[in-house]
Amino acid sequence: MNAPLQPTTGLPVVAMVGGGQLSRMTHQAAIALGQSLRVLAADPTESAALVAADVQLGDHRELADLRRLAEGATVVTFDHEHVPTEHLRALEAAGHRVAPGPAALVHAQDKLVLRRALAEAGEPQPAWAEVSTVHQVATFADEVGWPVVLKTPRGGYDGKGVFVIDGPDEAADLLEQHGTLLAEERVPMARELAAQVARSPFGQVAVWPVVETVQRDGVCNEVYAPAPGLSDELATAAQELAVRIADRLGVVGMLAVELFQTAEGIVVNELAMRPHNSGHWTIEGARTSQFEQHVRAVLDYPLGSTAMTAPVVVMANVLGGATADADWAGPSLDERVHHLMAHWPDVKLHWYGKGQRRGRKLGHVTALGEDLAEVRARAVAAARYLADGVVDPAFAFDEEH
Amino acid sequence: MNAPLQPTTGLPVVAMVGGGQLSRMTHQAAIALGQSLRVLAADPTESAALVAADVQLGDHRELADLRRLAEGATVVTFDHEHVPTEHLRALEAAGHRVAPGPAALVHAQDKLVLRRALAEAGEPQPAWAEVSTVHQVATFADEVGWPVVLKTPRGGYDGKGVFVIDGPDEAADLLEQHGTLLAEERVPMARELAAQVARSPFGQVAVWPVVETVQRDGVCNEVYAPAPGLSDELATAAQELAVRIADRLGVVGMLAVELFQTAEGIVVNELAMRPHNSGHWTIEGARTSQFEQHVRAVLDYPLGSTAMTAPVVVMANVLGGATADADWAGPSLDERVHHLMAHWPDVKLHWYGKGQRRGRKLGHVTALGEDLAEVRARAVAAARYLADGVVDPAFAFDEEH
């Protein structure tokens, strides 16, 4: 099959399944490369559908919709992991390029598959077991102690599908509901890290500095780049781990390896094979962003420099808060954006264009500088003001423009 | 008239007249602000029309098309200066916001109007005269000497509409063809500079470091930021001049003041009231790009930091060259992009998506670093390779990936 090309330039065409903010920011980055992302969105008001020229409405679970998307594209990639593996195999069988391919992607789709693969590779991970009976859970807990973490192998994200249980009784309902689960020890972690790597079909890899990620209620909330106080030794180990995984699994595109840091070192929590929240800081904070790099990688273009543009970068998510409530009587979003820009002229805003709802990822802000405490204070205060209308006393301001 | 707002966010809507690369890059920047630029393009294959979601096809000289564009927008702005003033007045009369307004924009549309305004303001500019007869040209030349520069007051750009003549005979044809012309002394300039400033309706202004621009055949070819060897005194004078002009003319949005540097100081060449080629370096080279700043300014949002992100930034245009010829037998655009990325992993590419043609602005590249000679060598070599397929010996490479 000849790969379809753009009529004006003869450049290749990238299609992305999913119309969320990752797709939106990928389109934004792709524009510089002479690209216009082709997007499969479920709804015309999705984040990427609002800004991209080539939007197809459809369902990522429907093979016919995926085929239609692939027809006009050189390569098909993803802003989430929810496309059924059999559909991806069908696309490949029809001669379409899929990046990452189904054999790699399944490790980001199915946590049991990931655990088995990492065990085979001898990579560090939490103690784990595949469980489908209460007895198996209890036996596993005898080894690792309570509480035990139960996870649905598929479909979980942002803390969904993860259950911390204190005894076997709590397992019964979950097993009945979900069938087979992944049981993991509750890792005595000091903090969470993420190592991001891009890999091209040619096998080139590029890694960014390892970051610290701070979750709130299972959702990524802040990212510090580079991870403060991380030893060079451990940072290198995390980067090498990410590269080994990308190589071994044959990842094409971005790979985010979410890690737990413990007293002993690092263990792999899970993988994402796409641009990831832990890499949003790279838009301003690195010479090449994860979004540009993802496009380069899936097109088998050589990868860009991952050098940081400032000593310290902090990304803070804006999750729908008080300002998303129907009875919010404070400043409108437009006014809050106004205030944010007035008070933090060097904080960079990324607003995803979505309707506001409690807990929803609505945007993020990035601050850059020299000193983590100072940079973090700015980013967090700006994000909190956008989300909750809360004015940090350190940044108090009057209502005048 | 209530300003139309985005249905998902309640944020305002920016419409831009013109579908060129300035509009394309403005859309790209606007995405981060929760925006999706509404674009009036003449053709669906125009640079911005290829990447924006909200494209209206129409003619910027047709009031009906402009009205249709304005209907859905909070503010109407421009990627060129070619909209007739009377149409802009009609939009304003209908209650639409136009930024910059016609009273300001006319100074970027009509070089005679500009010269009169600068004279009134006492700002430095070349000696000039309005001429409509050969006798007037000769009289002017008696004052300033030959050669004399004749310019069409309206419609010129990228060197078009500019004529250097060595005697009165050459003026006759031009006057017959164009009627009234602007005559200017040929300034004994050392080099060209540009001072960029953004101004909001509120009156806030933000200036970037003054840059040196290098033209080839009247077209901007390279930009060095900051202008090398420019004294602090002259840099400040140029910035203050740009701010005074923006204030006096009531500019809203971006203003680029093109300057000639002479032995005596600086004089104003011309103005652009929109994002401008001399500011493309700000995408990676400044904390806030001219494109983001233009959107902020026309929405009356507070302006962003203009701090540089590296000591030296060089932008080089890619003008259609040998590779645009029908008989080009070397590497395709896609292959050249491939090679560029392999050899300059930290050079940033901006490709406009247009069909290739000799002399056409097809894209630009930006390099950042510490040392001008080194940074410039990279940027220029990358741009030349893209345009002409010429491999700079300093960056020779084999054909392997």
PDB file of C-alpha atoms in Angstrom, chain B residues 39-235:
ATOM      1  CA  VAL B  39      -9.649  32.187   9.591  1.00  0.00           C
ATOM      2  CA  LEU B  40     -10.767  33.958   6.413  1.00  0.00           C
ATOM      3  CA  ALA B  41      -8.848  32.232   3.625  1.00  0.00           C
ATOM      4  CA  ALA B  42      -9.060  32.656  -0.122  1.00  0.00           C
ATOM      5  CA  ASP B  43      -8.437  29.001  -0.785  1.00  0.00           C
ATOM      6  CA  PRO B  44      -8.655  25.770   1.220  1.00  0.00           C
ATOM      7  CA  THR B  45      -5.015  24.982   0.486  1.00  0.00           C
ATOM      8  CA  GLU B  46      -3.734  28.155   2.114  1.00  0.00           C
ATOM      9  CA  SER B  47      -1.297  27.694   4.941  1.00  0.00           C
ATOM     10  CA  ALA B  48      -3.674  28.374   7.832  1.00  0.00           C
ATOM     11  CA  ALA B  49      -6.683  26.764   6.177  1.00  0.00           C
ATOM     12  CA  LEU B  50      -4.804  23.471   6.226  1.00  0.00           C
ATOM     13  CA  VAL B  51      -4.558  23.437  10.027  1.00  0.00           C
ATOM     14  CA  ALA B  52      -7.445  25.463  11.494  1.00  0.00           C
ATOM     15  CA  ALA B  53     -10.861  24.097  12.410  1.00  0.00           C
ATOM     16  CA  ASP B  54     -12.874  27.236  11.720  1.00  0.00           C
ATOM     17  CA  VAL B  55     -12.087  28.327   8.174  1.00  0.00           C
ATOM     18  CA  GLN B  56     -14.263  30.573   6.057  1.00  0.00           C
ATOM     19  CA  LEU B  57     -13.483  30.849   2.389  1.00  0.00           C
ATOM     20  CA  GLY B  58     -13.824  34.351   1.069  1.00  0.00           C
ATOM     21  CA  ASP B  59     -12.198  37.472  -0.269  1.00  0.00           C
ATOM     22  CA  HIS B  60     -10.697  40.080   2.062  1.00  0.00           C
ATOM     23  CA  ARG B  61     -11.740  42.793  -0.421  1.00  0.00           C
ATOM     24  CA  GLU B  62     -15.421  41.820  -0.168  1.00  0.00           C
ATOM     25  CA  LEU B  63     -17.312  43.482   2.649  1.00  0.00           C
ATOM     26  CA  ALA B  64     -19.903  40.696   2.710  1.00  0.00           C
ATOM     27  CA  ASP B  65     -17.192  38.123   3.392  1.00  0.00           C
ATOM     28  CA  LEU B  66     -15.706  40.296   6.118  1.00  0.00           C
ATOM     29  CA  ARG B  67     -19.116  40.743   7.737  1.00  0.00           C
ATOM     30  CA  ARG B  68     -19.669  36.989   7.749  1.00  0.00           C
ATOM     31  CA  LEU B  69     -16.280  36.510   9.388  1.00  0.00           C
ATOM     32  CA  ALA B  70     -16.976  39.159  12.011  1.00  0.00           C
ATOM     33  CA  GLU B  71     -20.410  37.795  12.911  1.00  0.00           C
ATOM     34  CA  GLY B  72     -19.019  34.918  14.901  1.00  0.00           C
ATOM     35  CA  ALA B  73     -16.073  36.731  16.419  1.00  0.00           C
ATOM     36  CA  THR B  74     -15.212  38.867  19.431  1.00  0.00           C
ATOM     37  CA  VAL B  75     -12.524  40.681  17.497  1.00  0.00           C
ATOM     38  CA  VAL B  76     -11.274  40.750  13.914  1.00  0.00           C
ATOM     39  CA  THR B  77      -7.560  40.973  13.207  1.00  0.00           C
ATOM     40  CA  PHE B  78      -5.242  40.495  10.201  1.00  0.00           C
ATOM     41  CA  ASP B  79      -2.338  38.547   8.807  1.00  0.00           C
ATOM     42  CA  HIS B  80      -1.777  41.182   6.118  1.00  0.00           C
ATOM     43  CA  GLU B  81      -2.517  44.859   5.438  1.00  0.00           C
ATOM     44  CA  HIS B  82      -4.648  44.547   2.329  1.00  0.00           C
ATOM     45  CA  VAL B  83      -8.174  44.988   3.647  1.00  0.00           C
ATOM     46  CA  PRO B  84      -9.688  48.241   2.317  1.00  0.00           C
ATOM     47  CA  THR B  85      -9.990  50.887   5.010  1.00  0.00           C
ATOM     48  CA  GLU B  86     -13.636  51.602   4.175  1.00  0.00           C
ATOM     49  CA  HIS B  87     -14.537  47.970   4.875  1.00  0.00           C
ATOM     50  CA  LEU B  88     -12.904  48.148   8.269  1.00  0.00           C
ATOM     51  CA  ARG B  89     -14.832  51.320   9.035  1.00  0.00           C
ATOM     52  CA  ALA B  90     -18.021  49.538   8.002  1.00  0.00           C
ATOM     53  CA  LEU B  91     -17.260  46.664  10.375  1.00  0.00           C
ATOM     54  CA  GLU B  92     -16.627  49.101  13.208  1.00  0.00           C
ATOM     55  CA  ALA B  93     -19.816  50.981  12.377  1.00  0.00           C
ATOM     56  CA  ALA B  94     -21.692  47.682  12.671  1.00  0.00           C
ATOM     57  CA  GLY B  95     -20.322  47.280  16.186  1.00  0.00           C
ATOM     58  CA  HIS B  96     -17.506  44.840  15.497  1.00  0.00           C
ATOM     59  CA  ARG B  97     -14.135  45.157  17.172  1.00  0.00           C
ATOM     60  CA  VAL B  98     -11.303  45.501  14.691  1.00  0.00           C
ATOM     61  CA  ALA B  99      -7.702  45.274  15.938  1.00  0.00           C
ATOM     62  CA  PRO B 100      -5.741  47.177  14.888  1.00  0.00           C
ATOM     63  CA  GLY B 101      -8.459  49.655  13.951  1.00  0.00           C
ATOM     64  CA  PRO B 102      -8.507  51.303  10.533  1.00  0.00           C
ATOM     65  CA  ALA B 103      -7.142  54.605  11.852  1.00  0.00           C
ATOM     66  CA  ALA B 104      -3.997  52.818  13.035  1.00  0.00           C
ATOM     67  CA  LEU B 105      -3.751  50.253  10.265  1.00  0.00           C
ATOM     68  CA  VAL B 106      -3.671  52.851   7.499  1.00  0.00           C
ATOM     69  CA  HIS B 107      -0.115  53.703   8.598  1.00  0.00           C
ATOM     70  CA  ALA B 108       0.946  50.181   7.649  1.00  0.00           C
ATOM     71  CA  GLN B 109      -1.120  50.290   4.455  1.00  0.00           C
ATOM     72  CA  ASP B 110      -0.074  53.627   3.053  1.00  0.00           C
ATOM     73  CA  LYS B 111       3.559  54.701   3.169  1.00  0.00           C
ATOM     74  CA  LEU B 112       2.679  58.342   2.485  1.00  0.00           C
ATOM     75  CA  VAL B 113       0.306  58.412   5.424  1.00  0.00           C
ATOM     76  CA  LEU B 114       3.076  56.918   7.556  1.00  0.00           C
ATOM     77  CA  ARG B 115       5.649  59.471   6.426  1.00  0.00           C
ATOM     78  CA  ARG B 116       3.287  62.344   7.224  1.00  0.00           C
ATOM     79  CA  ALA B 117       2.462  60.935  10.643  1.00  0.00           C
ATOM     80  CA  LEU B 118       6.093  60.379  11.559  1.00  0.00           C
ATOM     81  CA  ALA B 119       6.974  63.881  10.365  1.00  0.00           C
ATOM     82  CA  GLU B 120       4.238  65.332  12.526  1.00  0.00           C
ATOM     83  CA  ALA B 121       5.494  63.309  15.476  1.00  0.00           C
ATOM     84  CA  GLY B 122       9.072  64.378  14.851  1.00  0.00           C
ATOM     85  CA  GLU B 123      10.275  60.790  14.621  1.00  0.00           C
ATOM     86  CA  PRO B 124      13.437  59.926  12.702  1.00  0.00           C
ATOM     87  CA  GLN B 125      12.885  58.884   9.109  1.00  0.00           C
ATOM     88  CA  PRO B 126      14.563  59.197   5.720  1.00  0.00           C
ATOM     89  CA  ALA B 127      14.155  62.454   3.766  1.00  0.00           C
ATOM     90  CA  TRP B 128      11.018  62.002   1.671  1.00  0.00           C
ATOM     91  CA  ALA B 129       8.583  63.714  -0.667  1.00  0.00           C
ATOM     92  CA  GLU B 130       5.257  63.020  -2.266  1.00  0.00           C
ATOM     93  CA  VAL B 131       5.843  63.092  -6.024  1.00  0.00           C
ATOM     94  CA  SER B 132       3.576  62.915  -9.022  1.00  0.00           C
ATOM     95  CA  THR B 133       5.753  64.572 -11.684  1.00  0.00           C
ATOM     96  CA  VAL B 134       9.250  63.997 -12.995  1.00  0.00           C
ATOM     97  CA  HIS B 135      10.033  67.568 -12.032  1.00  0.00           C
ATOM     98  CA  GLN B 136       9.161  66.865  -8.417  1.00  0.00           C
ATOM     99  CA  VAL B 137      11.415  63.819  -8.446  1.00  0.00           C
ATOM    100  CA  ALA B 138      14.262  65.849  -9.890  1.00  0.00           C
ATOM    101  CA  THR B 139      13.771  68.611  -7.327  1.00  0.00           C
ATOM    102  CA  PHE B 140      13.826  66.037  -4.540  1.00  0.00           C
ATOM    103  CA  ALA B 141      16.981  64.482  -5.989  1.00  0.00           C
ATOM    104  CA  ASP B 142      18.620  67.920  -5.984  1.00  0.00           C
ATOM    105  CA  GLU B 143      18.204  67.872  -2.211  1.00  0.00           C
ATOM    106  CA  VAL B 144      19.178  64.276  -1.420  1.00  0.00           C
ATOM    107  CA  GLY B 145      21.190  63.166  -4.442  1.00  0.00           C
ATOM    108  CA  TRP B 146      20.830  60.180  -6.727  1.00  0.00           C
ATOM    109  CA  PRO B 147      19.844  57.402  -6.602  1.00  0.00           C
ATOM    110  CA  VAL B 148      16.357  58.036  -5.304  1.00  0.00           C
ATOM    111  CA  VAL B 149      13.994  55.378  -4.011  1.00  0.00           C
ATOM    112  CA  LEU B 150      10.446  55.470  -5.364  1.00  0.00           C
ATOM    113  CA  LYS B 151       7.759  53.487  -3.589  1.00  0.00           C
ATOM    114  CA  THR B 152       4.127  52.836  -4.363  1.00  0.00           C
ATOM    115  CA  PRO B 153       2.279  54.143  -1.324  1.00  0.00           C
ATOM    116  CA  ARG B 154       0.063  51.056  -1.129  1.00  0.00           C
ATOM    117  CA  GLY B 155       0.215  47.365  -1.888  1.00  0.00           C
ATOM    118  CA  GLY B 156       3.950  46.766  -1.722  1.00  0.00           C
ATOM    119  CA  TYR B 157       5.550  44.051   0.371  1.00  0.00           C
ATOM    120  CA  ASP B 158       8.689  41.914   0.323  1.00  0.00           C
ATOM    121  CA  GLY B 159      10.439  44.405  -1.948  1.00  0.00           C
ATOM    122  CA  LYS B 160       7.562  44.673  -4.401  1.00  0.00           C
ATOM    123  CA  GLY B 161       6.561  48.249  -5.229  1.00  0.00           C
ATOM    124  CA  VAL B 162      10.052  49.591  -4.457  1.00  0.00           C
ATOM    125  CA  PHE B 163      12.201  51.072  -7.242  1.00  0.00           C
ATOM    126  CA  VAL B 164      15.697  52.503  -7.020  1.00  0.00           C
ATOM    127  CA  ILE B 165      16.235  54.990  -9.849  1.00  0.00           C
ATOM    128  CA  ASP B 166      19.380  56.729 -11.000  1.00  0.00           C
ATOM    129  CA  GLY B 167      17.855  59.608 -12.915  1.00  0.00           C
ATOM    130  CA  PRO B 168      14.640  61.463 -13.746  1.00  0.00           C
ATOM    131  CA  ASP B 169      13.989  59.497 -16.958  1.00  0.00           C
ATOM    132  CA  GLU B 170      13.369  56.322 -15.024  1.00  0.00           C
ATOM    133  CA  ALA B 171      10.729  58.097 -12.952  1.00  0.00           C
ATOM    134  CA  ALA B 172       8.494  58.900 -15.904  1.00  0.00           C
ATOM    135  CA  ASP B 173       7.252  55.370 -16.554  1.00  0.00           C
ATOM    136  CA  LEU B 174       6.721  54.658 -12.893  1.00  0.00           C
ATOM    137  CA  LEU B 175       4.728  57.844 -12.365  1.00  0.00           C
ATOM    138  CA  GLU B 176       2.618  57.146 -15.405  1.00  0.00           C
ATOM    139  CA  GLN B 177       1.918  53.642 -14.148  1.00  0.00           C
ATOM    140  CA  HIS B 178       1.334  54.415 -10.472  1.00  0.00           C
ATOM    141  CA  GLY B 179       0.363  58.092 -10.270  1.00  0.00           C
ATOM    142  CA  THR B 180       1.525  59.528  -6.983  1.00  0.00           C
ATOM    143  CA  LEU B 181       4.593  57.920  -5.438  1.00  0.00           C
ATOM    144  CA  LEU B 182       6.633  58.263  -2.293  1.00  0.00           C
ATOM    145  CA  ALA B 183      10.179  59.415  -2.991  1.00  0.00           C
ATOM    146  CA  GLU B 184      12.814  58.683  -0.363  1.00  0.00           C
ATOM    147  CA  GLU B 185      16.501  59.298  -0.066  1.00  0.00           C
ATOM    148  CA  ARG B 186      18.548  56.162  -0.374  1.00  0.00           C
ATOM    149  CA  VAL B 187      19.637  55.853   3.219  1.00  0.00           C
ATOM    150  CA  PRO B 188      23.354  55.109   3.644  1.00  0.00           C
ATOM    151  CA  MET B 189      22.541  52.362   6.031  1.00  0.00           C
ATOM    152  CA  ALA B 190      24.854  50.114   7.920  1.00  0.00           C
ATOM    153  CA  ARG B 191      22.173  47.483   8.384  1.00  0.00           C
ATOM    154  CA  GLU B 192      18.475  46.900   9.018  1.00  0.00           C
ATOM    155  CA  LEU B 193      16.949  46.437  12.443  1.00  0.00           C
ATOM    156  CA  ALA B 194      13.454  45.683  13.652  1.00  0.00           C
ATOM    157  CA  ALA B 195      11.808  46.633  16.929  1.00  0.00           C
ATOM    158  CA  GLN B 196       8.719  44.673  17.851  1.00  0.00           C
ATOM    159  CA  VAL B 197       6.158  45.789  20.355  1.00  0.00           C
ATOM    160  CA  ALA B 198       2.715  44.548  21.313  1.00  0.00           C
ATOM    161  CA  ARG B 199       0.053  46.901  22.583  1.00  0.00           C
ATOM    162  CA  SER B 200      -3.322  46.125  24.120  1.00  0.00           C
ATOM    163  CA  PRO B 201      -6.426  48.341  24.028  1.00  0.00           C
ATOM    164  CA  PHE B 202      -5.820  48.929  27.725  1.00  0.00           C
ATOM    165  CA  GLY B 203      -2.526  50.537  26.660  1.00  0.00           C
ATOM    166  CA  GLN B 204      -0.161  47.923  28.024  1.00  0.00           C
ATOM    167  CA  VAL B 205       2.928  47.481  25.874  1.00  0.00           C
ATOM    168  CA  ALA B 206       5.575  44.768  25.721  1.00  0.00           C
ATOM    169  CA  VAL B 207       8.803  44.970  23.728  1.00  0.00           C
ATOM    170  CA  TRP B 208      11.251  42.291  22.650  1.00  0.00           C
ATOM    171  CA  PRO B 209      14.966  42.791  22.183  1.00  0.00           C
ATOM    172  CA  VAL B 210      15.751  44.682  18.976  1.00  0.00           C
ATOM    173  CA  VAL B 211      16.854  42.346  16.173  1.00  0.00           C
ATOM    174  CA  GLU B 212      18.966  42.643  13.055  1.00  0.00           C
ATOM    175  CA  THR B 213      17.218  41.613   9.853  1.00  0.00           C
ATOM    176  CA  VAL B 214      19.081  40.577   6.744  1.00  0.00           C
ATOM    177  CA  GLN B 215      17.235  40.936   3.442  1.00  0.00           C
ATOM    178  CA  ARG B 216      17.966  39.238   0.155  1.00  0.00           C
ATOM    179  CA  ASP B 217      16.307  40.695  -2.940  1.00  0.00           C
ATOM    180  CA  GLY B 218      14.053  42.721  -0.660  1.00  0.00           C
ATOM    181  CA  VAL B 219      12.829  39.670   1.237  1.00  0.00           C
ATOM    182  CA  CYS B 220      13.668  38.979   4.851  1.00  0.00           C
ATOM    183  CA  ASN B 221      16.152  36.165   4.902  1.00  0.00           C
ATOM    184  CA  GLU B 222      17.756  36.010   8.338  1.00  0.00           C
ATOM    185  CA  VAL B 223      17.067  37.525  11.737  1.00  0.00           C
ATOM    186  CA  TYR B 224      19.576  37.753  14.577  1.00  0.00           C
ATOM    187  CA  ALA B 225      18.284  38.256  18.102  1.00  0.00           C
ATOM    188  CA  PRO B 226      19.452  40.334  19.775  1.00  0.00           C
ATOM    189  CA  ALA B 227      20.977  42.590  17.095  1.00  0.00           C
ATOM    190  CA  PRO B 228      24.710  41.879  17.457  1.00  0.00           C
ATOM    191  CA  GLY B 229      26.867  44.725  18.662  1.00  0.00           C
ATOM    192  CA  LEU B 230      23.972  47.139  19.088  1.00  0.00           C
ATOM    193  CA  SER B 231      24.687  49.571  21.909  1.00  0.00           C
ATOM    194  CA  ASP B 232      22.305  49.532  24.854  1.00  0.00           C
ATOM    195  CA  GLU B 233      21.633  53.167  24.123  1.00  0.00           C
ATOM    196  CA  LEU B 234      20.525  52.573  20.557  1.00  0.00           C
ATOM    197  CA  ALA B 235      18.598  49.423  21.486  1.00  0.00           C
TER     198      ALA B 235
END
